[in-house]
PDB file of C-alpha atoms and ligand atoms in Angstrom:
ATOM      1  CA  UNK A   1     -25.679 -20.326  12.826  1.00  0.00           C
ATOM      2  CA  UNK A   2     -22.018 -20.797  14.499  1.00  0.00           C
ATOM      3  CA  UNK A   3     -20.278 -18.324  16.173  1.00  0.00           C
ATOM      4  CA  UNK A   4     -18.587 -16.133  14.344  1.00  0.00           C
ATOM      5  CA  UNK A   5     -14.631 -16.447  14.133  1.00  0.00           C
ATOM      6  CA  UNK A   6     -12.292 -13.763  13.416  1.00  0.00           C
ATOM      7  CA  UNK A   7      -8.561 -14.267  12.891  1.00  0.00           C
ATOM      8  CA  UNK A   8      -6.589 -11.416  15.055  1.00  0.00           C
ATOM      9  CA  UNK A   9      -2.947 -11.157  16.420  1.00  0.00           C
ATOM     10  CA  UNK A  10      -1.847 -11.961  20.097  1.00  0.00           C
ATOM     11  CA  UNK A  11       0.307  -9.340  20.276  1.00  0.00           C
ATOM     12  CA  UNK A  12       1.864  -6.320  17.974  1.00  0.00           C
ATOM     13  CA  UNK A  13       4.341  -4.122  18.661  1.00  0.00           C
ATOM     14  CA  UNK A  14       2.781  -0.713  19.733  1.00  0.00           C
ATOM     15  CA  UNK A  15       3.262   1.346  16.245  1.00  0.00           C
ATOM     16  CA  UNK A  16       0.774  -1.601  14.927  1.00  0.00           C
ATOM     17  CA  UNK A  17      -1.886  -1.545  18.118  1.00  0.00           C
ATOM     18  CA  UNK A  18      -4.980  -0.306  16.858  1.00  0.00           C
ATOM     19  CA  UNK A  19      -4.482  -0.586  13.234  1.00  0.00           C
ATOM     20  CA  UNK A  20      -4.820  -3.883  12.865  1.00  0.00           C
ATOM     21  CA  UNK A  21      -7.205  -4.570  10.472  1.00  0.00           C
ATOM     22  CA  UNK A  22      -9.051  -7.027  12.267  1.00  0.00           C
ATOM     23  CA  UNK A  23     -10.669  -4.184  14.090  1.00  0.00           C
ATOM     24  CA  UNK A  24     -12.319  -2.910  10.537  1.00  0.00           C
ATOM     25  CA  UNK A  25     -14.186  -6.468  11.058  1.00  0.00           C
ATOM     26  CA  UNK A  26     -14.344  -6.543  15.100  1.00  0.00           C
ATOM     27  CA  UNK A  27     -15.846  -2.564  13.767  1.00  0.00           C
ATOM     28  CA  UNK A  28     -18.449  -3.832  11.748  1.00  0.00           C
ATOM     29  CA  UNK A  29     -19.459  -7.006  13.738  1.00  0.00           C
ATOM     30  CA  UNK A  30     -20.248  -4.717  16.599  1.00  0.00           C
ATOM     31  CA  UNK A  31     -21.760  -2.121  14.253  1.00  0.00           C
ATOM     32  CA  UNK A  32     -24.233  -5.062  13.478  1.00  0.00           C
ATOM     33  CA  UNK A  33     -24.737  -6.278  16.629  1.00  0.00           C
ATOM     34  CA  UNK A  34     -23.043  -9.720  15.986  1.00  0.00           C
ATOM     35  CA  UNK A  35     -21.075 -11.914  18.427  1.00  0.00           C
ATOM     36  CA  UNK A  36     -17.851 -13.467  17.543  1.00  0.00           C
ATOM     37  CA  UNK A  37     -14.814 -14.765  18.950  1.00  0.00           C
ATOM     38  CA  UNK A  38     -11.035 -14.697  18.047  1.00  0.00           C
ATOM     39  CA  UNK A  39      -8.844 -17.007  16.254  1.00  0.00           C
ATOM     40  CA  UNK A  40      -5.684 -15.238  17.957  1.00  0.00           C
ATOM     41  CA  UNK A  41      -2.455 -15.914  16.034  1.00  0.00           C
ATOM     42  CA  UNK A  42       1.375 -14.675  16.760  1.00  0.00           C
ATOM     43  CA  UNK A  43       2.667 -12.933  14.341  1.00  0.00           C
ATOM     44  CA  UNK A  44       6.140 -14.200  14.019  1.00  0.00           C
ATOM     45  CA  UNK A  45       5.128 -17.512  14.181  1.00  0.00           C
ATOM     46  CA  UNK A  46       1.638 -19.054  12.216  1.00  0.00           C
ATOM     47  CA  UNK A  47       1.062 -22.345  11.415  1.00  0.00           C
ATOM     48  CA  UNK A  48       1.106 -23.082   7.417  1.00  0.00           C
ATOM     49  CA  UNK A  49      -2.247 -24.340   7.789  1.00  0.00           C
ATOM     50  CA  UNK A  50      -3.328 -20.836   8.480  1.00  0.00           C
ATOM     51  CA  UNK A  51      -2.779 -20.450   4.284  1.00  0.00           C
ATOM     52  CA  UNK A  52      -5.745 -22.574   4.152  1.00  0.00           C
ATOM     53  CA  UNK A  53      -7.768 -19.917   5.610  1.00  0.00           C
ATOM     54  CA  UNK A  54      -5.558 -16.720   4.307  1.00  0.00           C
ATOM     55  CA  UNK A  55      -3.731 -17.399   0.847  1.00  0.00           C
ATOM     56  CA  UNK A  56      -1.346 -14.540   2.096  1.00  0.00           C
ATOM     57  CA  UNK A  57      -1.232 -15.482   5.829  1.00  0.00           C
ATOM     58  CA  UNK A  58      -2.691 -12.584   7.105  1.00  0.00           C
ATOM     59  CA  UNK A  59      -5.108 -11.294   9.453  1.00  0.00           C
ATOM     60  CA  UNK A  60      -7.997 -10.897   9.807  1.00  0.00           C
ATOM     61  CA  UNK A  61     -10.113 -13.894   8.217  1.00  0.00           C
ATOM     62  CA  UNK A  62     -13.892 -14.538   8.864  1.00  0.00           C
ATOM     63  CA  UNK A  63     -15.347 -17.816   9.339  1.00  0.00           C
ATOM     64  CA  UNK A  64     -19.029 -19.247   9.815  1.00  0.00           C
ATOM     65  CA  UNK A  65     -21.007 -21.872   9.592  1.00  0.00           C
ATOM     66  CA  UNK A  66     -18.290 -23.118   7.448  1.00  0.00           C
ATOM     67  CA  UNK A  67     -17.944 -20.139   5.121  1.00  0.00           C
ATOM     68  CA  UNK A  68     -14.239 -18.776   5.698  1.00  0.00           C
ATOM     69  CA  UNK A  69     -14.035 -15.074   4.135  1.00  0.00           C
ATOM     70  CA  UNK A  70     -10.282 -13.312   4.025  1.00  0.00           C
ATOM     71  CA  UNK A  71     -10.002  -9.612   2.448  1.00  0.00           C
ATOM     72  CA  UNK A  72     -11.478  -6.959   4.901  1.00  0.00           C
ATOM     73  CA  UNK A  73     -13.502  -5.302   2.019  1.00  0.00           C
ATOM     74  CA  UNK A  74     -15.334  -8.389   1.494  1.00  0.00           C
ATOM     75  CA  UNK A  75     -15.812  -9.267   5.138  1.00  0.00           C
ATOM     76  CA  UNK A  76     -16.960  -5.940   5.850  1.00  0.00           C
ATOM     77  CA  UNK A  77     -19.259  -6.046   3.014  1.00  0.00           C
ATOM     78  CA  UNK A  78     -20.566  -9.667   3.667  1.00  0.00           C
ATOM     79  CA  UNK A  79     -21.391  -8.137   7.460  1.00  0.00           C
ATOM     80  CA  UNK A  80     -22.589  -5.155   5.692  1.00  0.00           C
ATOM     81  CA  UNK A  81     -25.188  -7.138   3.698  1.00  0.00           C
ATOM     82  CA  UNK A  82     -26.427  -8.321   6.660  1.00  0.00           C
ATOM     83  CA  UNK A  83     -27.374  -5.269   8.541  1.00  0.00           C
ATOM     84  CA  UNK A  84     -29.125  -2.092   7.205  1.00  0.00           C
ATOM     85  CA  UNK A  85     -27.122  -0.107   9.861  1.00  0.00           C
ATOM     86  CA  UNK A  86     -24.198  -0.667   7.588  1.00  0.00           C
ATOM     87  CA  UNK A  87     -25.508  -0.872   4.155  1.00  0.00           C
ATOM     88  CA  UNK A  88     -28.971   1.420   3.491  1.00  0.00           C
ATOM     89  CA  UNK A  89     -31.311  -1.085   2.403  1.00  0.00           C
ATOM     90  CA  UNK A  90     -31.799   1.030  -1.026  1.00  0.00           C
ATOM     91  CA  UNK A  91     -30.319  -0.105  -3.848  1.00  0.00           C
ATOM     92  CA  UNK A  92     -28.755   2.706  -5.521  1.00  0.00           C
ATOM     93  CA  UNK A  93     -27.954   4.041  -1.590  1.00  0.00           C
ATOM     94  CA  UNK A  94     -26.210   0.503  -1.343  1.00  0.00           C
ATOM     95  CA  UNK A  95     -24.403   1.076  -4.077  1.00  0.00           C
ATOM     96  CA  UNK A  96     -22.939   3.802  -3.662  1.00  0.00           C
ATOM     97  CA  UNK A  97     -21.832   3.087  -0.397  1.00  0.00           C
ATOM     98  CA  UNK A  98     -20.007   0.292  -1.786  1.00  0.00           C
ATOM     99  CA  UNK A  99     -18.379   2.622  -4.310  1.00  0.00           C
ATOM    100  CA  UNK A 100     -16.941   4.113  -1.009  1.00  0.00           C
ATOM    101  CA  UNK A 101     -15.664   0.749   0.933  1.00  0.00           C
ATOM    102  CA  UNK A 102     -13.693   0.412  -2.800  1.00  0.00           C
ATOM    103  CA  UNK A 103     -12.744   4.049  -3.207  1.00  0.00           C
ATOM    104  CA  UNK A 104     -11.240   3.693   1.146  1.00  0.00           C
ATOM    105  CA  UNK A 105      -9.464   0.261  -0.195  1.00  0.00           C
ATOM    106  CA  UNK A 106      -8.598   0.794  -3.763  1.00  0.00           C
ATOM    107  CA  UNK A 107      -7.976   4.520  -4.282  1.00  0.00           C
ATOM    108  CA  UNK A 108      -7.102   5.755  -0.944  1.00  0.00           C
ATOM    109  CA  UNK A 109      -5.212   3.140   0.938  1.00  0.00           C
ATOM    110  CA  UNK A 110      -2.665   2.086  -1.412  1.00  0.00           C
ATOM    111  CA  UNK A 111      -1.116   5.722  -1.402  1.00  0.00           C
ATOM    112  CA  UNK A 112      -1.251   5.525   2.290  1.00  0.00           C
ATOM    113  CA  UNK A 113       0.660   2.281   2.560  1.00  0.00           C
ATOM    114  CA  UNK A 114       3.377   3.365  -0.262  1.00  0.00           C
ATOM    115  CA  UNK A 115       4.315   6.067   2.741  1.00  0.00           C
ATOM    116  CA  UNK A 116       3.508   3.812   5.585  1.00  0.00           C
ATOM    117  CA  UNK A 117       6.612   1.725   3.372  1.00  0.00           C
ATOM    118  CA  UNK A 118       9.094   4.047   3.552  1.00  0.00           C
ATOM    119  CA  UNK A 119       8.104   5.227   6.836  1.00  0.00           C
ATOM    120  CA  UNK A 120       8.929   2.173   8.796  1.00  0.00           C
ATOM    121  CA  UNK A 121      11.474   0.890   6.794  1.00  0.00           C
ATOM    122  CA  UNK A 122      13.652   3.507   5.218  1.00  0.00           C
ATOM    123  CA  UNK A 123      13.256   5.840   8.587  1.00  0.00           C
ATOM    124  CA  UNK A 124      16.398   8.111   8.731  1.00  0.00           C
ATOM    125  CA  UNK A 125      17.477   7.129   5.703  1.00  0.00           C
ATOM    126  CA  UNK A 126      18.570  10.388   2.953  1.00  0.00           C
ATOM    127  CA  UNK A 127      17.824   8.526  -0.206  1.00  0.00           C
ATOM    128  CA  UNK A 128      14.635   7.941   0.910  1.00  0.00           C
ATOM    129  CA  UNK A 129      13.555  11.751   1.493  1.00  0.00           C
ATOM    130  CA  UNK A 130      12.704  12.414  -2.036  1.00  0.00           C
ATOM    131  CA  UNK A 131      10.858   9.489  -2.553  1.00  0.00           C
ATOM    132  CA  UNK A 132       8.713  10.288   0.373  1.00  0.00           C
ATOM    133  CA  UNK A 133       7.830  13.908  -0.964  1.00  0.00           C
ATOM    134  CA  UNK A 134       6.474  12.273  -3.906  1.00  0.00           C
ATOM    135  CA  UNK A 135       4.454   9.418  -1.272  1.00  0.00           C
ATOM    136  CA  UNK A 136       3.385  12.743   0.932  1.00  0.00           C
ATOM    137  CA  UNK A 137       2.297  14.824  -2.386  1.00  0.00           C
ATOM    138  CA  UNK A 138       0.044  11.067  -3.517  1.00  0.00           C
ATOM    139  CA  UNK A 139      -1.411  11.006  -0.354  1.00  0.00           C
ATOM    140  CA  UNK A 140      -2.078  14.924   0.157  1.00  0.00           C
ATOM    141  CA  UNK A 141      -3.752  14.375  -3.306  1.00  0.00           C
ATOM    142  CA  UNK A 142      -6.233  11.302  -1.533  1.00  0.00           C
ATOM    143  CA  UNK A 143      -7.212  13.292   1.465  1.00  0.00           C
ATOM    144  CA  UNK A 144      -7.797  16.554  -0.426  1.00  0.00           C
ATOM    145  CA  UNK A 145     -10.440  14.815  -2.553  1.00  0.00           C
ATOM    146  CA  UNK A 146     -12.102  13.068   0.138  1.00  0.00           C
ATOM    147  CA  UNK A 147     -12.116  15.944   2.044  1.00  0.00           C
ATOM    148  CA  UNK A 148     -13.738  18.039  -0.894  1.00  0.00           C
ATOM    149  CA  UNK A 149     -16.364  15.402  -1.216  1.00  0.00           C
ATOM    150  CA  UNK A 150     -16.962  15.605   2.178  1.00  0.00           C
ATOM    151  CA  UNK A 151     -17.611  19.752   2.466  1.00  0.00           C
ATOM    152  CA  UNK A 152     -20.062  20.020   5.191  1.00  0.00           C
ATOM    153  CA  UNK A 153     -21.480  16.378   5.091  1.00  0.00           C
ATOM    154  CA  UNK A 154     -20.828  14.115   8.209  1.00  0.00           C
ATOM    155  CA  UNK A 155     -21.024  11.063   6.359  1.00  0.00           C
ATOM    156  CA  UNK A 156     -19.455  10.590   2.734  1.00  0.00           C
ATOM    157  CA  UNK A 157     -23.114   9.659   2.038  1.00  0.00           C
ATOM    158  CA  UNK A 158     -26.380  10.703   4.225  1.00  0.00           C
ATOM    159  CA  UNK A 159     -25.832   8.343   6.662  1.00  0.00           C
ATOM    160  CA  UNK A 160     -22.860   6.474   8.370  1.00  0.00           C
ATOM    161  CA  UNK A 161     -21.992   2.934   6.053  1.00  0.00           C
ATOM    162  CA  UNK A 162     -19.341   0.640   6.053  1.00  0.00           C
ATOM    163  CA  UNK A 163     -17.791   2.850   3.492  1.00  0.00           C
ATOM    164  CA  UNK A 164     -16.984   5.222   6.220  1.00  0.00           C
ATOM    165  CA  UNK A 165     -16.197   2.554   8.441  1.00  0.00           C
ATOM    166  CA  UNK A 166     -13.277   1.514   6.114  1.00  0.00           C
ATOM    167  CA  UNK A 167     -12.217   4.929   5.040  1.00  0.00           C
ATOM    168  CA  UNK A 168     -11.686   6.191   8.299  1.00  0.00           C
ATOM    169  CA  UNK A 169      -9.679   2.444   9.360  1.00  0.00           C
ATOM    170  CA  UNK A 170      -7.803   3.702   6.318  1.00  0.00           C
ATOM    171  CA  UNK A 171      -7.189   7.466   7.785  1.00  0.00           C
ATOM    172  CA  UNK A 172      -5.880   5.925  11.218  1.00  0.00           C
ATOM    173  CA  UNK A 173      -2.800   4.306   9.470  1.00  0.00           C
ATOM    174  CA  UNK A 174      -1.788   8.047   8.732  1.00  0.00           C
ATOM    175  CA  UNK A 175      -1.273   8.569  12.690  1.00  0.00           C
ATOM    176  CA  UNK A 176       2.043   8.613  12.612  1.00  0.00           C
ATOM    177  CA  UNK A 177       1.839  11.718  10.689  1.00  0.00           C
ATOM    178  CA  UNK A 178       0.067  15.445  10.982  1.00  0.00           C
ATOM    179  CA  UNK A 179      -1.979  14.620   7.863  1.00  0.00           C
ATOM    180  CA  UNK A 180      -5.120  14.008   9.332  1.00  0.00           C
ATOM    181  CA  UNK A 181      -5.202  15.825  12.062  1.00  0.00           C
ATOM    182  CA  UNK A 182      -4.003  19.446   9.902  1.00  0.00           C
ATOM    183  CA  UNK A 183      -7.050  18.886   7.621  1.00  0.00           C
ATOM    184  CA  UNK A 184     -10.179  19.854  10.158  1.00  0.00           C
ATOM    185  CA  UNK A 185     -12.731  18.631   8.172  1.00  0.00           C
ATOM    186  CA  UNK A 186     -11.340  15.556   7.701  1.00  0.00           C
ATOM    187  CA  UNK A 187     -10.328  15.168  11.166  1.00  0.00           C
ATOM    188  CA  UNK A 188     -13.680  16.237  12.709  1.00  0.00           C
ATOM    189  CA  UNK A 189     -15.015  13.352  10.221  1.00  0.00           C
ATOM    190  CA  UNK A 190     -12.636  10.411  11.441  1.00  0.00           C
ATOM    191  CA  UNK A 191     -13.501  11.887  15.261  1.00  0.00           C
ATOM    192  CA  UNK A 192     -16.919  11.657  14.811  1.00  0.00           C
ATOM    193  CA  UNK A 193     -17.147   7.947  13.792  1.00  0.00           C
ATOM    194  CA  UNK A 194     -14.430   7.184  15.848  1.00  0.00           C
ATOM    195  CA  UNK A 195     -16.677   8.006  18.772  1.00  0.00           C
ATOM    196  CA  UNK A 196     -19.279   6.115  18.056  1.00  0.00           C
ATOM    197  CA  UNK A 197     -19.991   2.727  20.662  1.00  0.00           C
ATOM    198  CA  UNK A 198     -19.097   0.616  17.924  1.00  0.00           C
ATOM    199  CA  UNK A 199     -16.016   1.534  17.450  1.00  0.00           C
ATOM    200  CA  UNK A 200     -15.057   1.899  20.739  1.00  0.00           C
ATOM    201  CA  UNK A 201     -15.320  -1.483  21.565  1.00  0.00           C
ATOM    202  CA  UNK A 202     -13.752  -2.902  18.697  1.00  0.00           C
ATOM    203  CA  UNK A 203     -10.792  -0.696  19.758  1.00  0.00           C
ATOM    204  CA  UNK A 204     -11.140  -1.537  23.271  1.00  0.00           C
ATOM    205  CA  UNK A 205     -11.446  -5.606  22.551  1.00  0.00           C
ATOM    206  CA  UNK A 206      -8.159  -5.238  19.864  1.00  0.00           C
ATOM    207  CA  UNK A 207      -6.354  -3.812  22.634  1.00  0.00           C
ATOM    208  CA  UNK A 208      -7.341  -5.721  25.445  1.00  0.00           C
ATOM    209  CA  UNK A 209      -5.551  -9.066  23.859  1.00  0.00           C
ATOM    210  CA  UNK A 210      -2.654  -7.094  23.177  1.00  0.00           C
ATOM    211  CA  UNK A 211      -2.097  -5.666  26.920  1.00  0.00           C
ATOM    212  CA  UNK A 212      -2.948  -9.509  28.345  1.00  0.00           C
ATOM    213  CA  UNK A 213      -0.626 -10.659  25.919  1.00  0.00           C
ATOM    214  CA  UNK A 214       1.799  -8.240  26.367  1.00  0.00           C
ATOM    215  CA  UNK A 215       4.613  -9.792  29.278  1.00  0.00           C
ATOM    216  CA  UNK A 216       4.774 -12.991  27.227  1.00  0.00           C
ATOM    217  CA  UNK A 217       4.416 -12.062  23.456  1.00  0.00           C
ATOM    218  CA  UNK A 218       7.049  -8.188  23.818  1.00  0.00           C
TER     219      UNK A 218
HETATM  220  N1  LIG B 301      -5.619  -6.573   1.975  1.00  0.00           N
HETATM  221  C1  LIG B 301      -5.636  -7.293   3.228  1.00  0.00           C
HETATM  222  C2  LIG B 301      -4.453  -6.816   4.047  1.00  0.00           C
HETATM  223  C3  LIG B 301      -4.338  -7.583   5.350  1.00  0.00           C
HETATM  224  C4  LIG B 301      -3.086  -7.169   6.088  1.00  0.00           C
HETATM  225  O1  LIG B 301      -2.259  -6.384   5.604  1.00  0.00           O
HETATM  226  N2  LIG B 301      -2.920  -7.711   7.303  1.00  0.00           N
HETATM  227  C5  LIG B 301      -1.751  -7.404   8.077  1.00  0.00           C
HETATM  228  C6  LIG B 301      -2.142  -6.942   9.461  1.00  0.00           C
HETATM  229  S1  LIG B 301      -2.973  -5.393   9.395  1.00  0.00           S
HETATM  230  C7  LIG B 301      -0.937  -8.659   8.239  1.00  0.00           C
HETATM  231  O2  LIG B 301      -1.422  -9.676   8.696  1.00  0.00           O
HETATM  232  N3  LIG B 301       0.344  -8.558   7.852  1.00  0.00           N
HETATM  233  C8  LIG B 301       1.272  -9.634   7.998  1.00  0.00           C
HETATM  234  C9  LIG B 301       1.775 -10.092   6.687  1.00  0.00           C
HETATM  235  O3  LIG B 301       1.514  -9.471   5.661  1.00  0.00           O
HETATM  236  O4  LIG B 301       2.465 -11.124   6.692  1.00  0.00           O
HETATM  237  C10 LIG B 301      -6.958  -7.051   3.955  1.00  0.00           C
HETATM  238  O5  LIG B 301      -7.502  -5.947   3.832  1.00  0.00           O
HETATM  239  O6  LIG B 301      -7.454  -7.961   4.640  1.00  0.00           O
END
């Protein structure tokens, strides 16, 4: 098998630095114990031929062997399938951590990024206020119902999946904000797989490009 290749920026500016979504991959490669290496692109500046690889021209992609895999839900999951530390090797277990990686993508994110929206590019802007009630109320909503699930579990199953890997790359984007962090069940939760090894060196490897990149690429 070929090394593994993941598609990741040079540089970002530093609202962007560790929510990149490469890391969900660089998160789950190391979760799995797999080598890989970048494909680093700048983000102002990608060659067309990058669409051949990512219809949308965005990071990350995955490539093997041939195979080249864009979406993080389905490289996560076609990591996950590999490697029973990410996906139980049960099938109904399996299952319904999938039903998580789509619930993180599909029913929690997209609230996220509506705010995220009008966050960076209606900041300081009075028309916008309203509207962002409205995005704060939808993503209140999200994190309330995670958080219920949760109650006093430390996992959104029994055990740490790539479901929690991608809802909690999903919670990060809400940084910015007090969301998280005023919920304490919810913030214990992102905390505790935020410190696991895995994670940390994803982080530590996103953000290692970006500071030697950093006097050429600001
Ligand atoms: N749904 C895609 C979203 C990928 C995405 O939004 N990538 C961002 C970086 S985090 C990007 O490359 N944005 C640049 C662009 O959209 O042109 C996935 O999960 O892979």
């Amino acid at each position: 098998m070929s090394t593994i290749k993941v598609s990741a920026y040079r540089w970002v500016p530093p609202f962007a630095q560790g929510l990149v979504r490469d890391l969900r991959v660089r998160w789950a490669l190391e979760e799995a114990g797999m080598l890989y290496e970048e494909r680093l692109l700048d983000f102002r500046n990608k060659p067309d031929s990058y669409r051949k690889l990512q219809p949308f021209g965005q990071v990350p992609t995955f490539e093997q062997d041939g195979l080249v895999l864009f979406e993080t839900g389905a490289i996560v999951l076609h990591i996950a399938e590999r490697s029973t530390l990410l996906l139980p090797p049960d099938p109904s277990a399996r299952a319904r951590a999938t039903s998580w990686m789509f619930a993180a993508l599909n029913s929690v994110e997209p609230s996220i990024m509506s705010l995220i929206q009008i966050d960076l590019r209606f900041a300081g802007d009075a028309a916008a206020t309203q509207v962002r009630e409205a995005a704060v109320d939808a993503v209140k909503s999200r994190l309330e119902s995670v958080a219920a699930w949760l109650g006093e579990r430390d996992y959104l199953e029994d055990r740490f999946t790539a479901g929690d890997l991608l809802m909690v790359t999903v919670l990060r984007i809400l940084r910015h904000t007090d969301m998280v962090t005023t919920m304490p069940a919810l913030a214990a939760y992102q905390e505790r797989c935020e410190t696991r090894p895995a994670f940390q060196k994803a982080l530590a490897a996103q953000m290692a490009v970006f500071a030697e990149n950093a006097a050429t690429a600001a």
